[in-house]
Amino acid sequence: MAKKKENVPAKAVESLFNKVSNLIEQARVRVATAMNVAEVYTKYQIGRYIVEEEQSGNKRAEYGKQVLEGLSERLTARYGDGWSYSNLRQVRQFFLVYGNLTISDCQISNPPDFTLSWTHYLVLMRIKNADERRFYEIEATSGNWSVRELQRQYGSSLYERLALSRDKEQVARLSRVGNVVEKPEDIIKNPVTLEFVGLKPDASYSESNLESAIIGKLQEFLLELGKGFLFEARQKRFSFDEDDYYVDLVLYNRLLQCYVLVDLKVDKLTHQDLGQMQMYVNYYDRYVKQDFEKPTIGILLCKEKKDTLVKLTLPEDANIYASAYELYLPDKKLLQAKVKEWVNEFESTNATRTVNSFSQSPIF
């Protein structure tokens, strides 16, 4: 008599399946990442060989073109598409950019540590400013940005907007370590770019329309705000003295370990708006915040802000910030010029201080 087959518990199968499935997915991600990095290192070395060959040629420009055309034909014949003359020129340029070289350099450096895909580096190579390029490379790596997200952040001038929102001494830090979130000021951008919500800048819309548009593009909104943001609620109600109050958006930043309250204003900022946000922040600090959490941050996103009004209305230690928002991508060249002016002014001030300090030093 055949032995009756026991029924396998569905929960046991489901649990084991999830564990094995997660392991396979993680392995696939590691393999894909390894393949992407291997491709980048390979193309870096190919670019190195091309530059070394060009350096040995007499008529460099014409010689280099003929060599690349011939190399393209041979590689395409053996390995298929992907080795066109224009692609090899990109590979050559990649080595010149990331090897910190010019065509006349004789010394070839060791390759840097590559962390992104080749398609990411095709975007990064177009950024001429080395500090800005390094910033986007760090942020794309730490934030696990897709190529599309990298293009969007560069197109929205993230580097310039952060630089103009920082103390001048912190601008250079962006290119060394990226945007490190350690204090409330580190999450502030001016302006906040909301082109993805789909509202037309010249059209009439209400705060409710803006809020609904943001909720509809919540992932993009949180990415625009920066690192560590989590969404908790919209139109969050709290009550005291028999009155109800509503916060437009309640977020939490896990890096700062604090609540972030956002109020949306479609008109220019007023002192009443600031006073209302102060009340919201006070309520959360006194009745919602846990002992281990940091003080609540208030952000007013407004069509037009006035820094002087904020300083006069709020105490110096207020954890409340006003940021303008725009429904279109900013003028990158204009922002770049502002950052350059900002940095030059800072460097000029430092140089003057150094000279004055030296001239006042006693001579022995």
Short mmCIF file of N, CA and C in Angstrom, two decimals, residues 200-335:
data_model
loop_
_atom_site.label_atom_id
_atom_site.label_comp_id
_atom_site.label_asym_id
_atom_site.label_seq_id
_atom_site.Cartn_x
_atom_site.Cartn_y
_atom_site.Cartn_z
N LYS A 200 1.43 74.55 -14.20
CA LYS A 200 2.06 75.57 -15.04
C LYS A 200 2.34 76.82 -14.22
N PRO A 201 3.56 77.37 -14.34
CA PRO A 201 3.94 78.53 -13.53
C PRO A 201 3.02 79.73 -13.70
N ASP A 202 2.50 79.92 -14.92
CA ASP A 202 1.67 81.10 -15.18
C ASP A 202 0.19 80.85 -14.96
N ALA A 203 -0.16 79.66 -14.50
CA ALA A 203 -1.58 79.33 -14.28
C ALA A 203 -1.98 79.63 -12.84
N SER A 204 -3.27 79.81 -12.62
CA SER A 204 -3.79 80.05 -11.28
C SER A 204 -4.06 78.71 -10.59
N TYR A 205 -3.57 78.55 -9.36
CA TYR A 205 -3.79 77.31 -8.62
C TYR A 205 -3.82 77.64 -7.13
N SER A 206 -4.45 76.77 -6.37
CA SER A 206 -4.59 76.96 -4.92
C SER A 206 -3.57 76.12 -4.18
N GLU A 207 -3.49 76.36 -2.87
CA GLU A 207 -2.60 75.55 -2.03
C GLU A 207 -3.06 74.09 -2.03
N SER A 208 -4.37 73.90 -2.11
CA SER A 208 -4.91 72.54 -2.18
C SER A 208 -4.49 71.85 -3.48
N ASN A 209 -4.52 72.58 -4.59
CA ASN A 209 -4.06 72.03 -5.87
C ASN A 209 -2.59 71.64 -5.80
N LEU A 210 -1.77 72.51 -5.21
CA LEU A 210 -0.34 72.23 -5.10
C LEU A 210 -0.11 71.02 -4.21
N GLU A 211 -0.82 70.93 -3.10
CA GLU A 211 -0.67 69.79 -2.19
C GLU A 211 -1.04 68.49 -2.88
N SER A 212 -2.17 68.49 -3.60
CA SER A 212 -2.61 67.28 -4.32
C SER A 212 -1.62 66.87 -5.39
N ALA A 213 -1.05 67.86 -6.08
CA ALA A 213 -0.06 67.57 -7.12
C ALA A 213 1.20 66.95 -6.52
N ILE A 214 1.60 67.44 -5.36
CA ILE A 214 2.79 66.89 -4.67
C ILE A 214 2.52 65.46 -4.21
N ILE A 215 1.36 65.22 -3.63
CA ILE A 215 1.01 63.87 -3.18
C ILE A 215 1.00 62.91 -4.35
N GLY A 216 0.54 63.38 -5.50
CA GLY A 216 0.52 62.54 -6.70
C GLY A 216 1.91 62.18 -7.20
N LYS A 217 2.89 62.98 -6.82
CA LYS A 217 4.29 62.72 -7.21
C LYS A 217 5.15 62.66 -5.95
N LEU A 218 4.67 61.89 -4.97
CA LEU A 218 5.29 61.90 -3.64
C LEU A 218 6.74 61.42 -3.67
N GLN A 219 7.03 60.36 -4.43
CA GLN A 219 8.39 59.86 -4.48
C GLN A 219 9.35 60.91 -5.03
N GLU A 220 8.94 61.58 -6.11
CA GLU A 220 9.78 62.63 -6.68
C GLU A 220 9.95 63.79 -5.70
N PHE A 221 8.88 64.11 -4.95
CA PHE A 221 8.95 65.21 -3.98
C PHE A 221 9.94 64.90 -2.86
N LEU A 222 9.89 63.68 -2.34
CA LEU A 222 10.81 63.30 -1.26
C LEU A 222 12.25 63.29 -1.75
N LEU A 223 12.48 62.85 -2.99
CA LEU A 223 13.82 62.87 -3.56
C LEU A 223 14.32 64.30 -3.73
N GLU A 224 13.42 65.19 -4.13
CA GLU A 224 13.80 66.59 -4.29
C GLU A 224 14.16 67.22 -2.95
N LEU A 225 13.43 66.87 -1.89
CA LEU A 225 13.75 67.43 -0.57
C LEU A 225 15.12 66.98 -0.09
N GLY A 226 15.51 65.74 -0.42
CA GLY A 226 16.85 65.29 -0.03
C GLY A 226 16.86 63.94 0.65
N LYS A 227 17.90 63.70 1.42
CA LYS A 227 18.13 62.38 2.00
C LYS A 227 17.32 62.16 3.27
N GLY A 228 16.86 60.91 3.43
CA GLY A 228 16.30 60.47 4.71
C GLY A 228 14.85 60.81 4.98
N PHE A 229 14.12 61.35 3.99
CA PHE A 229 12.75 61.77 4.26
C PHE A 229 11.75 60.62 4.13
N LEU A 230 10.82 60.57 5.07
CA LEU A 230 9.72 59.61 5.06
C LEU A 230 8.41 60.38 5.19
N PHE A 231 7.37 59.90 4.53
CA PHE A 231 6.08 60.57 4.57
C PHE A 231 5.20 59.96 5.66
N GLU A 232 4.56 60.84 6.45
CA GLU A 232 3.65 60.34 7.49
C GLU A 232 2.19 60.70 7.19
N ALA A 233 1.90 61.97 6.88
CA ALA A 233 0.50 62.34 6.70
C ALA A 233 0.37 63.65 5.94
N ARG A 234 -0.81 63.85 5.36
CA ARG A 234 -1.19 65.14 4.78
C ARG A 234 -2.39 65.66 5.56
N GLN A 235 -2.50 66.98 5.68
CA GLN A 235 -3.58 67.62 6.44
C GLN A 235 -3.74 66.96 7.81
N LYS A 236 -2.61 66.85 8.49
CA LYS A 236 -2.59 66.24 9.83
C LYS A 236 -3.29 67.17 10.83
N ARG A 237 -4.31 66.65 11.50
CA ARG A 237 -5.08 67.48 12.42
C ARG A 237 -4.58 67.33 13.85
N PHE A 238 -4.50 68.45 14.56
CA PHE A 238 -4.32 68.39 16.00
C PHE A 238 -5.21 69.47 16.62
N SER A 239 -5.60 69.25 17.85
CA SER A 239 -6.59 70.14 18.48
C SER A 239 -6.14 70.55 19.87
N PHE A 240 -6.46 71.77 20.22
CA PHE A 240 -6.36 72.22 21.61
C PHE A 240 -7.27 73.44 21.78
N ASP A 241 -7.75 73.64 23.01
CA ASP A 241 -8.71 74.71 23.31
C ASP A 241 -9.91 74.66 22.37
N GLU A 242 -10.32 73.44 22.04
CA GLU A 242 -11.51 73.20 21.22
C GLU A 242 -11.38 73.73 19.78
N ASP A 243 -10.18 74.00 19.35
CA ASP A 243 -9.94 74.43 17.97
C ASP A 243 -9.11 73.38 17.24
N ASP A 244 -9.39 73.20 15.95
CA ASP A 244 -8.65 72.25 15.12
C ASP A 244 -7.66 73.00 14.23
N TYR A 245 -6.48 72.39 14.06
CA TYR A 245 -5.44 72.95 13.19
C TYR A 245 -4.93 71.84 12.28
N TYR A 246 -4.49 72.21 11.10
CA TYR A 246 -4.08 71.23 10.10
C TYR A 246 -2.71 71.59 9.52
N VAL A 247 -1.80 70.62 9.57
CA VAL A 247 -0.49 70.78 8.95
C VAL A 247 -0.55 70.18 7.55
N ASP A 248 -0.12 70.91 6.54
CA ASP A 248 -0.25 70.43 5.16
C ASP A 248 0.42 69.06 4.97
N LEU A 249 1.71 68.98 5.32
CA LEU A 249 2.45 67.72 5.15
C LEU A 249 3.29 67.46 6.40
N VAL A 250 3.20 66.25 6.91
CA VAL A 250 4.04 65.82 8.04
C VAL A 250 5.01 64.77 7.52
N LEU A 251 6.30 65.08 7.62
CA LEU A 251 7.36 64.17 7.19
C LEU A 251 8.22 63.82 8.39
N TYR A 252 9.07 62.83 8.19
CA TYR A 252 10.05 62.46 9.23
C TYR A 252 11.39 62.25 8.53
N ASN A 253 12.44 62.79 9.13
CA ASN A 253 13.77 62.58 8.57
C ASN A 253 14.53 61.62 9.48
N ARG A 254 14.81 60.44 8.95
CA ARG A 254 15.44 59.40 9.78
C ARG A 254 16.91 59.69 10.06
N LEU A 255 17.56 60.52 9.25
CA LEU A 255 18.96 60.88 9.49
C LEU A 255 19.07 61.88 10.63
N LEU A 256 18.16 62.85 10.65
CA LEU A 256 18.15 63.84 11.73
C LEU A 256 17.33 63.37 12.93
N GLN A 257 16.53 62.32 12.74
CA GLN A 257 15.66 61.78 13.78
C GLN A 257 14.71 62.85 14.33
N CYS A 258 13.95 63.44 13.42
CA CYS A 258 13.02 64.47 13.86
C CYS A 258 11.87 64.59 12.87
N TYR A 259 10.75 65.16 13.35
CA TYR A 259 9.64 65.48 12.47
C TYR A 259 9.98 66.72 11.65
N VAL A 260 9.46 66.75 10.43
CA VAL A 260 9.60 67.91 9.55
C VAL A 260 8.20 68.29 9.08
N LEU A 261 7.74 69.46 9.47
CA LEU A 261 6.41 69.94 9.11
C LEU A 261 6.53 70.89 7.92
N VAL A 262 5.70 70.67 6.91
CA VAL A 262 5.77 71.49 5.70
C VAL A 262 4.43 72.17 5.48
N ASP A 263 4.46 73.48 5.34
CA ASP A 263 3.27 74.24 4.98
C ASP A 263 3.48 74.86 3.61
N LEU A 264 2.46 74.81 2.77
CA LEU A 264 2.55 75.30 1.39
C LEU A 264 1.84 76.64 1.27
N LYS A 265 2.52 77.60 0.64
CA LYS A 265 1.96 78.93 0.44
C LYS A 265 2.12 79.32 -1.03
N VAL A 266 0.99 79.65 -1.67
CA VAL A 266 1.05 79.99 -3.09
C VAL A 266 1.28 81.49 -3.30
N ASP A 267 1.28 82.25 -2.21
CA ASP A 267 1.54 83.69 -2.29
C ASP A 267 2.84 84.00 -1.55
N LYS A 268 3.14 85.27 -1.42
CA LYS A 268 4.36 85.65 -0.70
C LYS A 268 4.20 85.36 0.79
N LEU A 269 5.29 85.15 1.45
CA LEU A 269 5.31 84.79 2.86
C LEU A 269 4.91 85.98 3.73
N THR A 270 4.12 85.72 4.80
CA THR A 270 3.73 86.77 5.74
C THR A 270 4.17 86.40 7.16
N HIS A 271 4.15 87.40 8.05
CA HIS A 271 4.55 87.10 9.43
C HIS A 271 3.52 86.20 10.11
N GLN A 272 2.24 86.26 9.64
CA GLN A 272 1.23 85.35 10.19
C GLN A 272 1.55 83.89 9.85
N ASP A 273 2.07 83.66 8.63
CA ASP A 273 2.47 82.31 8.24
C ASP A 273 3.57 81.77 9.15
N LEU A 274 4.52 82.64 9.46
CA LEU A 274 5.65 82.23 10.31
C LEU A 274 5.17 81.94 11.73
N GLY A 275 4.27 82.79 12.24
CA GLY A 275 3.74 82.57 13.58
C GLY A 275 2.94 81.28 13.67
N GLN A 276 2.19 80.97 12.62
CA GLN A 276 1.42 79.72 12.59
C GLN A 276 2.34 78.51 12.59
N MET A 277 3.40 78.56 11.79
CA MET A 277 4.35 77.44 11.77
C MET A 277 5.05 77.30 13.12
N GLN A 278 5.36 78.41 13.77
CA GLN A 278 5.97 78.35 15.10
C GLN A 278 5.06 77.60 16.06
N MET A 279 3.74 77.85 15.98
CA MET A 279 2.79 77.15 16.83
C MET A 279 2.77 75.64 16.53
N TYR A 280 2.79 75.28 15.22
CA TYR A 280 2.82 73.87 14.84
C TYR A 280 4.06 73.16 15.42
N VAL A 281 5.21 73.81 15.27
CA VAL A 281 6.46 73.22 15.76
C VAL A 281 6.42 73.07 17.28
N ASN A 282 5.93 74.09 17.97
CA ASN A 282 5.84 74.02 19.43
C ASN A 282 4.95 72.87 19.87
N TYR A 283 3.82 72.68 19.18
CA TYR A 283 2.90 71.59 19.52
C TYR A 283 3.58 70.23 19.37
N TYR A 284 4.26 70.03 18.24
CA TYR A 284 4.92 68.73 18.01
C TYR A 284 6.04 68.50 19.02
N ASP A 285 6.79 69.54 19.35
CA ASP A 285 7.87 69.38 20.32
C ASP A 285 7.35 69.02 21.70
N ARG A 286 6.19 69.56 22.07
CA ARG A 286 5.68 69.38 23.43
C ARG A 286 4.79 68.14 23.59
N TYR A 287 4.08 67.76 22.51
CA TYR A 287 3.08 66.70 22.67
C TYR A 287 3.28 65.47 21.77
N VAL A 288 4.13 65.57 20.77
CA VAL A 288 4.30 64.45 19.83
C VAL A 288 5.71 63.87 19.89
N LYS A 289 6.71 64.70 19.91
CA LYS A 289 8.11 64.26 19.88
C LYS A 289 8.45 63.38 21.08
N GLN A 290 9.18 62.29 20.80
CA GLN A 290 9.68 61.42 21.86
C GLN A 290 10.97 62.00 22.43
N ASP A 291 11.35 61.54 23.61
CA ASP A 291 12.52 62.08 24.29
C ASP A 291 13.81 61.89 23.48
N PHE A 292 13.89 60.76 22.75
CA PHE A 292 15.12 60.47 22.01
C PHE A 292 15.21 61.24 20.69
N GLU A 293 14.11 61.88 20.28
CA GLU A 293 14.07 62.56 18.99
C GLU A 293 14.55 64.00 19.10
N LYS A 294 15.03 64.52 17.98
CA LYS A 294 15.54 65.89 17.92
C LYS A 294 14.36 66.86 17.74
N PRO A 295 14.58 68.15 18.01
CA PRO A 295 13.52 69.15 17.86
C PRO A 295 12.92 69.17 16.46
N THR A 296 11.63 69.44 16.40
CA THR A 296 10.88 69.47 15.14
C THR A 296 11.34 70.63 14.26
N ILE A 297 11.36 70.36 12.94
CA ILE A 297 11.74 71.38 11.96
C ILE A 297 10.49 71.83 11.21
N GLY A 298 10.37 73.11 10.99
CA GLY A 298 9.27 73.65 10.20
C GLY A 298 9.79 74.27 8.91
N ILE A 299 9.18 73.91 7.79
CA ILE A 299 9.58 74.46 6.49
C ILE A 299 8.36 75.07 5.81
N LEU A 300 8.47 76.33 5.42
CA LEU A 300 7.41 76.97 4.66
C LEU A 300 7.86 77.06 3.21
N LEU A 301 7.14 76.33 2.34
CA LEU A 301 7.42 76.38 0.90
C LEU A 301 6.50 77.45 0.31
N CYS A 302 7.10 78.52 -0.18
CA CYS A 302 6.30 79.65 -0.62
C CYS A 302 6.72 80.14 -2.00
N LYS A 303 5.79 80.81 -2.65
CA LYS A 303 6.06 81.34 -3.99
C LYS A 303 7.11 82.44 -3.92
N GLU A 304 7.07 83.18 -2.83
CA GLU A 304 8.01 84.30 -2.67
C GLU A 304 8.38 84.43 -1.20
N LYS A 305 9.66 84.43 -0.90
CA LYS A 305 10.08 84.54 0.50
C LYS A 305 10.96 85.76 0.70
N LYS A 306 10.97 86.25 1.94
CA LYS A 306 11.79 87.40 2.28
C LYS A 306 12.61 87.07 3.52
N ASP A 307 13.92 86.97 3.37
CA ASP A 307 14.79 86.58 4.47
C ASP A 307 14.70 87.56 5.64
N THR A 308 14.58 88.84 5.33
CA THR A 308 14.52 89.84 6.40
C THR A 308 13.28 89.64 7.27
N LEU A 309 12.15 89.31 6.65
CA LEU A 309 10.92 89.06 7.39
C LEU A 309 11.08 87.88 8.33
N VAL A 310 11.73 86.84 7.87
CA VAL A 310 11.96 85.65 8.70
C VAL A 310 12.81 86.00 9.90
N LYS A 311 13.87 86.76 9.70
CA LYS A 311 14.79 87.12 10.79
C LYS A 311 14.10 88.01 11.82
N LEU A 312 13.24 88.92 11.36
CA LEU A 312 12.58 89.84 12.28
C LEU A 312 11.45 89.17 13.05
N THR A 313 10.79 88.21 12.42
CA THR A 313 9.61 87.59 13.04
C THR A 313 9.98 86.50 14.04
N LEU A 314 10.99 85.71 13.73
CA LEU A 314 11.31 84.53 14.53
C LEU A 314 12.53 84.77 15.41
N PRO A 315 12.59 84.12 16.57
CA PRO A 315 13.81 84.19 17.38
C PRO A 315 14.97 83.51 16.66
N GLU A 316 16.20 83.86 17.04
CA GLU A 316 17.37 83.35 16.35
C GLU A 316 17.49 81.83 16.42
N ASP A 317 17.00 81.22 17.50
CA ASP A 317 17.13 79.77 17.65
C ASP A 317 15.92 79.01 17.13
N ALA A 318 15.03 79.69 16.41
CA ALA A 318 13.85 79.01 15.86
C ALA A 318 14.28 77.99 14.82
N ASN A 319 13.63 76.84 14.87
CA ASN A 319 13.96 75.74 13.95
C ASN A 319 13.03 75.77 12.74
N ILE A 320 12.84 76.98 12.20
CA ILE A 320 11.88 77.18 11.12
C ILE A 320 12.59 77.85 9.94
N TYR A 321 12.29 77.35 8.74
CA TYR A 321 12.98 77.83 7.55
C TYR A 321 11.97 78.10 6.44
N ALA A 322 12.28 79.09 5.63
CA ALA A 322 11.45 79.40 4.47
C ALA A 322 12.25 79.12 3.21
N SER A 323 11.63 78.41 2.28
CA SER A 323 12.27 78.12 0.99
C SER A 323 11.30 78.47 -0.12
N ALA A 324 11.80 79.15 -1.13
CA ALA A 324 10.98 79.41 -2.30
C ALA A 324 10.90 78.15 -3.14
N TYR A 325 9.79 77.99 -3.86
CA TYR A 325 9.68 76.87 -4.78
C TYR A 325 9.46 77.41 -6.19
N GLU A 326 9.86 76.61 -7.16
CA GLU A 326 9.66 76.98 -8.56
C GLU A 326 9.04 75.79 -9.29
N LEU A 327 8.16 76.08 -10.23
CA LEU A 327 7.49 75.05 -11.00
C LEU A 327 8.17 74.78 -12.33
N TYR A 328 9.39 75.25 -12.47
CA TYR A 328 10.17 75.03 -13.69
C TYR A 328 11.62 74.86 -13.30
N LEU A 329 12.40 74.26 -14.18
CA LEU A 329 13.82 74.07 -13.90
C LEU A 329 14.53 75.42 -13.92
N PRO A 330 15.42 75.67 -12.97
CA PRO A 330 16.10 76.96 -12.90
C PRO A 330 17.10 77.14 -14.03
N ASP A 331 17.51 78.38 -14.26
CA ASP A 331 18.53 78.70 -15.25
C ASP A 331 19.89 78.29 -14.70
N LYS A 332 20.44 77.19 -15.24
CA LYS A 332 21.69 76.64 -14.70
C LYS A 332 22.84 77.65 -14.82
N LYS A 333 22.95 78.32 -15.95
CA LYS A 333 24.06 79.27 -16.15
C LYS A 333 23.99 80.41 -15.13
N LEU A 334 22.78 80.87 -14.86
CA LEU A 334 22.62 81.94 -13.88
C LEU A 334 23.05 81.48 -12.50
N LEU A 335 22.62 80.26 -12.11
CA LEU A 335 23.01 79.73 -10.80
C LEU A 335 24.50 79.47 -10.71
#
